[in-house]
PDB file of C-alpha atoms in Angstrom:
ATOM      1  CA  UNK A  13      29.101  24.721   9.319  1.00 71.00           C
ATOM      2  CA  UNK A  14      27.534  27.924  11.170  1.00 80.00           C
ATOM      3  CA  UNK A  15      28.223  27.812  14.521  1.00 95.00           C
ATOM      4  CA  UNK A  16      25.026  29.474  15.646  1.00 95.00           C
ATOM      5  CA  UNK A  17      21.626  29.727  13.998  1.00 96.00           C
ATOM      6  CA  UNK A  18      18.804  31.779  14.743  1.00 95.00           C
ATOM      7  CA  UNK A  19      15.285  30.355  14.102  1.00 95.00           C
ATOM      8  CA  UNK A  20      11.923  32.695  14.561  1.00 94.00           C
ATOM      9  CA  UNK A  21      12.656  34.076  17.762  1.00 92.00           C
ATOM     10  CA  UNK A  22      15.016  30.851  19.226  1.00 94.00           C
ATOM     11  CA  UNK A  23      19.266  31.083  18.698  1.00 96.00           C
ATOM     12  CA  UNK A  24      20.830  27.249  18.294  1.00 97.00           C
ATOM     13  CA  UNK A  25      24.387  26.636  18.781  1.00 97.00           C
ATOM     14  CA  UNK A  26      25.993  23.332  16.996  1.00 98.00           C
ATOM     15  CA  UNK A  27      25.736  20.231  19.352  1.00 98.00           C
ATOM     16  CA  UNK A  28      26.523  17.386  16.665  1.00 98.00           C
ATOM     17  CA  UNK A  29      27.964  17.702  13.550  1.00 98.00           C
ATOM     18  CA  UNK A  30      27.299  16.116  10.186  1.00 98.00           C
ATOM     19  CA  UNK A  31      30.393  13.646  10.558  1.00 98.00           C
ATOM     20  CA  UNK A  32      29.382  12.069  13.739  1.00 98.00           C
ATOM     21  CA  UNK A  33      25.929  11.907  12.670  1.00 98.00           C
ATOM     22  CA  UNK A  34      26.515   9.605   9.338  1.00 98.00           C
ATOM     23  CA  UNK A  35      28.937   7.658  11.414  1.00 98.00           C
ATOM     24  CA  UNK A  36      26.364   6.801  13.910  1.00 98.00           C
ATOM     25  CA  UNK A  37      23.672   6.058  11.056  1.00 98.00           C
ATOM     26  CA  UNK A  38      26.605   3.690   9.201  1.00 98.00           C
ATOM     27  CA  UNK A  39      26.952   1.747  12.455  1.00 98.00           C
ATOM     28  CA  UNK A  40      23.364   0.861  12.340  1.00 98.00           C
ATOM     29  CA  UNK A  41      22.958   0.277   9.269  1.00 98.00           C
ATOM     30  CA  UNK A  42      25.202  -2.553   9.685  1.00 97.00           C
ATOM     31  CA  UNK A  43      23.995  -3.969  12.647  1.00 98.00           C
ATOM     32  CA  UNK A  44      20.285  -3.666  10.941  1.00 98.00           C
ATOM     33  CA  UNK A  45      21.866  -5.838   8.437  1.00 96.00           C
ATOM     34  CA  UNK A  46      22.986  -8.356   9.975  1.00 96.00           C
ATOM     35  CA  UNK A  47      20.018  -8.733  11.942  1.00 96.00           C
ATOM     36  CA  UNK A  48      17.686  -8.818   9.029  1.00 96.00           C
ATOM     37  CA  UNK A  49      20.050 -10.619   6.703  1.00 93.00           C
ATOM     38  CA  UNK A  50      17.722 -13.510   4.487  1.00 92.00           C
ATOM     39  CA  UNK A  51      14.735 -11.604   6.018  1.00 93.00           C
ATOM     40  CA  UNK A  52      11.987  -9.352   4.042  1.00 93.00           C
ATOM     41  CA  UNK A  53      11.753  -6.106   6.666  1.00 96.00           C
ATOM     42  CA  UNK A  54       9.203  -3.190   5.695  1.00 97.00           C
ATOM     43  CA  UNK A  55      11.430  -0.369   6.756  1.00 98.00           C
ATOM     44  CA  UNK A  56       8.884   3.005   8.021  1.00 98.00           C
ATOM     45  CA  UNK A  57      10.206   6.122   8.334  1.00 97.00           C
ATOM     46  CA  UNK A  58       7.912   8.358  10.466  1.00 96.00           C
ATOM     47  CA  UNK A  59       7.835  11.727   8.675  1.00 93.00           C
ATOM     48  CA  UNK A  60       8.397  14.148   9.160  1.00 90.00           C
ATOM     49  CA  UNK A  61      11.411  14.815  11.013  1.00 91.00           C
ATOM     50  CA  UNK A  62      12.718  11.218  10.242  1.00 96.00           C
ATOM     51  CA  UNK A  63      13.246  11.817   6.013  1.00 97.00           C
ATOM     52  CA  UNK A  64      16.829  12.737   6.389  1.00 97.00           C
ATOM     53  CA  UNK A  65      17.649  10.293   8.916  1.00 98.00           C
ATOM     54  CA  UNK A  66      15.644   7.469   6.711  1.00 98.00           C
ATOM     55  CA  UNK A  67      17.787   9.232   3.310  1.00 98.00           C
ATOM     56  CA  UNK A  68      20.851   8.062   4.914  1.00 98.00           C
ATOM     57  CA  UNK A  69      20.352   4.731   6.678  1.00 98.00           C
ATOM     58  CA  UNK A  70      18.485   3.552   3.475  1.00 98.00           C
ATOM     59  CA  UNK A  71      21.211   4.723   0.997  1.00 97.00           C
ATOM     60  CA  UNK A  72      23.552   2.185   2.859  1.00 97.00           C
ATOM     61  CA  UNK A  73      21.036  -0.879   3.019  1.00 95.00           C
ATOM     62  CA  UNK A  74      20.741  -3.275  -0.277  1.00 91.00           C
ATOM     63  CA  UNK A  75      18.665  -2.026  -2.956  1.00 89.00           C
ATOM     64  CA  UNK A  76      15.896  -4.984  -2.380  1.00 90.00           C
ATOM     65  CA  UNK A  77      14.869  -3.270   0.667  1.00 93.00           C
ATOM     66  CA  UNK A  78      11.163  -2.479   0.824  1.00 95.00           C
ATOM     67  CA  UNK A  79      10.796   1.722   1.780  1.00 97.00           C
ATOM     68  CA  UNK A  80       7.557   2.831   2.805  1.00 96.00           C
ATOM     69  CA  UNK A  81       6.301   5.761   4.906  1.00 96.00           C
ATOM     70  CA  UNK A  82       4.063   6.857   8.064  1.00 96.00           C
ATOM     71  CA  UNK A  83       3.195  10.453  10.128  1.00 94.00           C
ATOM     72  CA  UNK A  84       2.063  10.780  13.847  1.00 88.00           C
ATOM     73  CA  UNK A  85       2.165  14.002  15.514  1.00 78.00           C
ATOM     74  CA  UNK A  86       2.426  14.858  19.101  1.00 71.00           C
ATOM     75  CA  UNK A  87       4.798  18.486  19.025  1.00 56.00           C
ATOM     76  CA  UNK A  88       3.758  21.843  19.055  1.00 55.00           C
ATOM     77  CA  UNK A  89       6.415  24.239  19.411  1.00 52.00           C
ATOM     78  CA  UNK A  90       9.134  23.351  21.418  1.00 51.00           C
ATOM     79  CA  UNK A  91       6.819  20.928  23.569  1.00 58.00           C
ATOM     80  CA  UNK A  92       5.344  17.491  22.855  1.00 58.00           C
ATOM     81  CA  UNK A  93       1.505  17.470  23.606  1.00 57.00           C
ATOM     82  CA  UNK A  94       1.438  14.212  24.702  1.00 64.00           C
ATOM     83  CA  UNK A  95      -1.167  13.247  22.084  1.00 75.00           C
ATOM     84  CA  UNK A  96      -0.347  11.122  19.360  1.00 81.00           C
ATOM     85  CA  UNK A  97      -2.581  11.668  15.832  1.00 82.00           C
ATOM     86  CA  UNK A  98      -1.792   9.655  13.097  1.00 86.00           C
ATOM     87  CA  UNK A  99      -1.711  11.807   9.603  1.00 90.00           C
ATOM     88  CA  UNK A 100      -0.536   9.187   7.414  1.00 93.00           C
ATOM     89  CA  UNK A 101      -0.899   5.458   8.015  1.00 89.00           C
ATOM     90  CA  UNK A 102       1.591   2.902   7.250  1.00 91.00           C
ATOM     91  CA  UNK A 103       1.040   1.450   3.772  1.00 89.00           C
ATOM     92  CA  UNK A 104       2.464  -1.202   2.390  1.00 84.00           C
ATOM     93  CA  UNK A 105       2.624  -5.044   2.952  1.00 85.00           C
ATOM     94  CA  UNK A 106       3.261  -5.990   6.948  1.00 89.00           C
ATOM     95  CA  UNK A 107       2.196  -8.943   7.789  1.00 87.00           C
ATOM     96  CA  UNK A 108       4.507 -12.054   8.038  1.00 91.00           C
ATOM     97  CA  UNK A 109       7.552 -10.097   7.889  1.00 95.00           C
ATOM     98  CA  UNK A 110       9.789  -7.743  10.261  1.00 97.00           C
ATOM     99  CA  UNK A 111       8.235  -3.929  10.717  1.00 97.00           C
ATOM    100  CA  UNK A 112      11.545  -1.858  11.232  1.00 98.00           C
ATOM    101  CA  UNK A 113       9.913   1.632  12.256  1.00 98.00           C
ATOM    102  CA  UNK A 114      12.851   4.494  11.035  1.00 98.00           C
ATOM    103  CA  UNK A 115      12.387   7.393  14.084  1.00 97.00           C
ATOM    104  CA  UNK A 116      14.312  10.537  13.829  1.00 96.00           C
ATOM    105  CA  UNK A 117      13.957  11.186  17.733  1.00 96.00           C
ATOM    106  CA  UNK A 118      12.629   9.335  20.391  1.00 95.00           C
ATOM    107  CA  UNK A 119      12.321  11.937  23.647  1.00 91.00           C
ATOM    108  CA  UNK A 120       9.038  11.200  25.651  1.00 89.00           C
ATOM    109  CA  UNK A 121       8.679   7.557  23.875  1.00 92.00           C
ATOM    110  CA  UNK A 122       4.740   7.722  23.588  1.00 90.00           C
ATOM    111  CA  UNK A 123       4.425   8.205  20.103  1.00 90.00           C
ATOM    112  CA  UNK A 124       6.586   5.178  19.286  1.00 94.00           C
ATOM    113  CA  UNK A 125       4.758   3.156  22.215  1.00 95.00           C
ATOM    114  CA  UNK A 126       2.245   3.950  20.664  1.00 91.00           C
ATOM    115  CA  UNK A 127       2.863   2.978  16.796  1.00 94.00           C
ATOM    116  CA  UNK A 128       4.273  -0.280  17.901  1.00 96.00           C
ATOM    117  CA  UNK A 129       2.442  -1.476  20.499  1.00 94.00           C
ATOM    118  CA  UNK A 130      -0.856  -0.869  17.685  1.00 92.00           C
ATOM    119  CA  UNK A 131       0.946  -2.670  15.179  1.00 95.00           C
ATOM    120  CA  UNK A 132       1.223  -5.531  17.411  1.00 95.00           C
ATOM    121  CA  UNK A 133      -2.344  -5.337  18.179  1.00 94.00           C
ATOM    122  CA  UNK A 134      -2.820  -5.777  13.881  1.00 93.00           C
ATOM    123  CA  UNK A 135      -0.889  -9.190  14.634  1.00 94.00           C
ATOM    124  CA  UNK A 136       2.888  -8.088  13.558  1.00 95.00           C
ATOM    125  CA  UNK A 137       5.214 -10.417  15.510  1.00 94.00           C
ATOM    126  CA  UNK A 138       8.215  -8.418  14.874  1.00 97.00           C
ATOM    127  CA  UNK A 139       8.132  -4.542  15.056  1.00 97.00           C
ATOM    128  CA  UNK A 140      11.741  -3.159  15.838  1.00 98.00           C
ATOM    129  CA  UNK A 141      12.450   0.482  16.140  1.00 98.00           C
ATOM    130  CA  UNK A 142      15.684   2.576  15.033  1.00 98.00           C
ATOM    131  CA  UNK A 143      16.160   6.031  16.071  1.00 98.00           C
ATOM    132  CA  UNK A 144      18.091   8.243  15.185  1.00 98.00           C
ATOM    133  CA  UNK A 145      18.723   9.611  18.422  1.00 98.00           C
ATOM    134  CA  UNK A 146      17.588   9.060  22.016  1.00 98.00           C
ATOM    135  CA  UNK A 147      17.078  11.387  24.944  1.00 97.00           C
ATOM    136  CA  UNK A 148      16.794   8.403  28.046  1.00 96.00           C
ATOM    137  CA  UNK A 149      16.518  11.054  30.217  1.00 94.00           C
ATOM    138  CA  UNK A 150      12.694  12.371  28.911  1.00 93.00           C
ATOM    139  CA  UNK A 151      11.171   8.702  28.486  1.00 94.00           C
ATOM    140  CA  UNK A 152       7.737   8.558  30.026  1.00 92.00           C
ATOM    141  CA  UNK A 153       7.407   5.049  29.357  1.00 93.00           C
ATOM    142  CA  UNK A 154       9.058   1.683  28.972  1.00 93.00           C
ATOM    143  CA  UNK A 155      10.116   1.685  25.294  1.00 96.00           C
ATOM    144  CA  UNK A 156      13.768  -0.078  24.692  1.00 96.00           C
ATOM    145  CA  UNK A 157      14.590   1.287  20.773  1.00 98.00           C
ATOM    146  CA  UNK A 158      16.323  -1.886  19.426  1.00 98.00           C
ATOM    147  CA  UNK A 159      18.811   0.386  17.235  1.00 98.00           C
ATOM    148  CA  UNK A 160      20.135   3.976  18.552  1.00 98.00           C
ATOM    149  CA  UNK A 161      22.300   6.251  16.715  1.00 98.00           C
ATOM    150  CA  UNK A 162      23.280   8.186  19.371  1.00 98.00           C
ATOM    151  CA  UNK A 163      21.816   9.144  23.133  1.00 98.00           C
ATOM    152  CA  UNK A 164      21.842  12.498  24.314  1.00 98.00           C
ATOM    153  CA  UNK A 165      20.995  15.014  26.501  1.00 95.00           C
ATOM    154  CA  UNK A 166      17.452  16.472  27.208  1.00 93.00           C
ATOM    155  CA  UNK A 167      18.050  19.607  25.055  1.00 93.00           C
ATOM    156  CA  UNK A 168      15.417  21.259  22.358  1.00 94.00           C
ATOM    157  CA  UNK A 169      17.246  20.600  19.167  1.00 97.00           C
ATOM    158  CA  UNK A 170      17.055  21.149  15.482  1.00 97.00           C
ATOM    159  CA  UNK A 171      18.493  20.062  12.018  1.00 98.00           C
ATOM    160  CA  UNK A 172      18.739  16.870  10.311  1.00 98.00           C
ATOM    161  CA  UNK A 173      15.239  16.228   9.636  1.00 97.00           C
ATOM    162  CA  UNK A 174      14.283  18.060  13.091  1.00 96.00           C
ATOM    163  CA  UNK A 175      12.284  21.149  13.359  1.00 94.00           C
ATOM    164  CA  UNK A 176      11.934  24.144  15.119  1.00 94.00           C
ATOM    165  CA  UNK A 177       7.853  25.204  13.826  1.00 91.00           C
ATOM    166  CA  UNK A 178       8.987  23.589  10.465  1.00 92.00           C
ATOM    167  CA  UNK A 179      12.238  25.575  10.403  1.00 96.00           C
ATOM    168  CA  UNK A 180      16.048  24.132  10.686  1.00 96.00           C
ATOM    169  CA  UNK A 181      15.030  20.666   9.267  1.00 96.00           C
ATOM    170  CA  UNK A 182      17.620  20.824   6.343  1.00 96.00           C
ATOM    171  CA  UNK A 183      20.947  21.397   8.292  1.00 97.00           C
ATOM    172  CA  UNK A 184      23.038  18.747   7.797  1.00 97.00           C
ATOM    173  CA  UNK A 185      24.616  19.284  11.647  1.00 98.00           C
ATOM    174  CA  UNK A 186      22.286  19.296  14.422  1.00 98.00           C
ATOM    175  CA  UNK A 187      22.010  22.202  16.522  1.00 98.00           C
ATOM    176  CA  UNK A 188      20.557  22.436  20.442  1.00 97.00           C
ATOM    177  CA  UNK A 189      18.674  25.756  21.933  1.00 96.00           C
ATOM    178  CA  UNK A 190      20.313  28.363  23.918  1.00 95.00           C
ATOM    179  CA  UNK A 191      18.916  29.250  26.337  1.00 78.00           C
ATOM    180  CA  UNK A 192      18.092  32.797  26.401  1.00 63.00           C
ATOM    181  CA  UNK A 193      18.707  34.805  30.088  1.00 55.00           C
ATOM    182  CA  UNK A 194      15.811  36.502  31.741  1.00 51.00           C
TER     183      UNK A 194
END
């Protein structure tokens, strides 16, 4: 575990490491199922940030669970344009059963407002979201995740499926931007 890594032109110092992470994920994944026990969920993980987040919860959820993937985008750079595009739609069976969207961060909330509130429009009854982590602090909109790994602060941060301009995404601890001085 490096305590500092340097990314293009950004330096990250460790803010969570691998341990607390995969303790947070194993708490949800028992609370997921529990909630979804004798139900047929259609679990989504939103690439691409979300792969090692989805890796992990899935690897602890019964092996008759249905996997099935989706891609928005909204970042560029360290900022979220406040866009949402849709790269990769969700495929897969959804109707008449639980939609459990798998989020690796949930910061501004739009993309996820978003995602869910169109796959209620399609008629799904029951969308949940999980994230991996939440920053309550940056929400821009009234979006209450149903399953949260962990909250934290509103810091840039990388590793763990997250990116930095596609770099940092396979550190196993998560690491948060310094801040450079002027």
């Amino acid at each position: 575990m490096n305590k500092r890594i340097t990314l293009r032109d950004k330096t990250f110092e460790l803010y969570i490491p691998e341990k607390k992470i995969v303790d947070a994920i194993s708490k949800m994944a028992v609370q997921i199922s529990d909630d979804m026990r004798d139900k047929n969920p259609l679990f989504v993980g939103i690439l691409n940030g979300a792969f090692m987040f989805v890796s992990e919860l899935m690897s602890k959820m019964p092996p008759t669970c249905e996997l099935t993937f989706a891609a928005y985008s909204s970042y560029h750079g360290t900022k979220s344009a406040g866009i949402v595009e849709e790269l990769l739609p969700i495929r897969g069976k959804k109707h008449d059963r639980p939609v459990i969207l798998l989020e690796d961060i949930i910061d501004t909330g739009l993309t996820m407002q978003y995602v869910t509130g169109r796959l209620r429009d399609e008629g799904i009854k029951d969308v949940r979201l999980a994230t991996m982590l939440l920053k309550p602090g940056s929400l821009k909109c009234d979006l209450k995740p149903d399953y949260v790994g962990m909250e934290i602060d509103d810091d840039f941060i990388v590793g763990f499926g997250l990116d930095y301009d596609g770099l940092g995404r396979t550190s196993r601890d998560i690491y948060k931007i310094v801040e450079q001085p002027l």
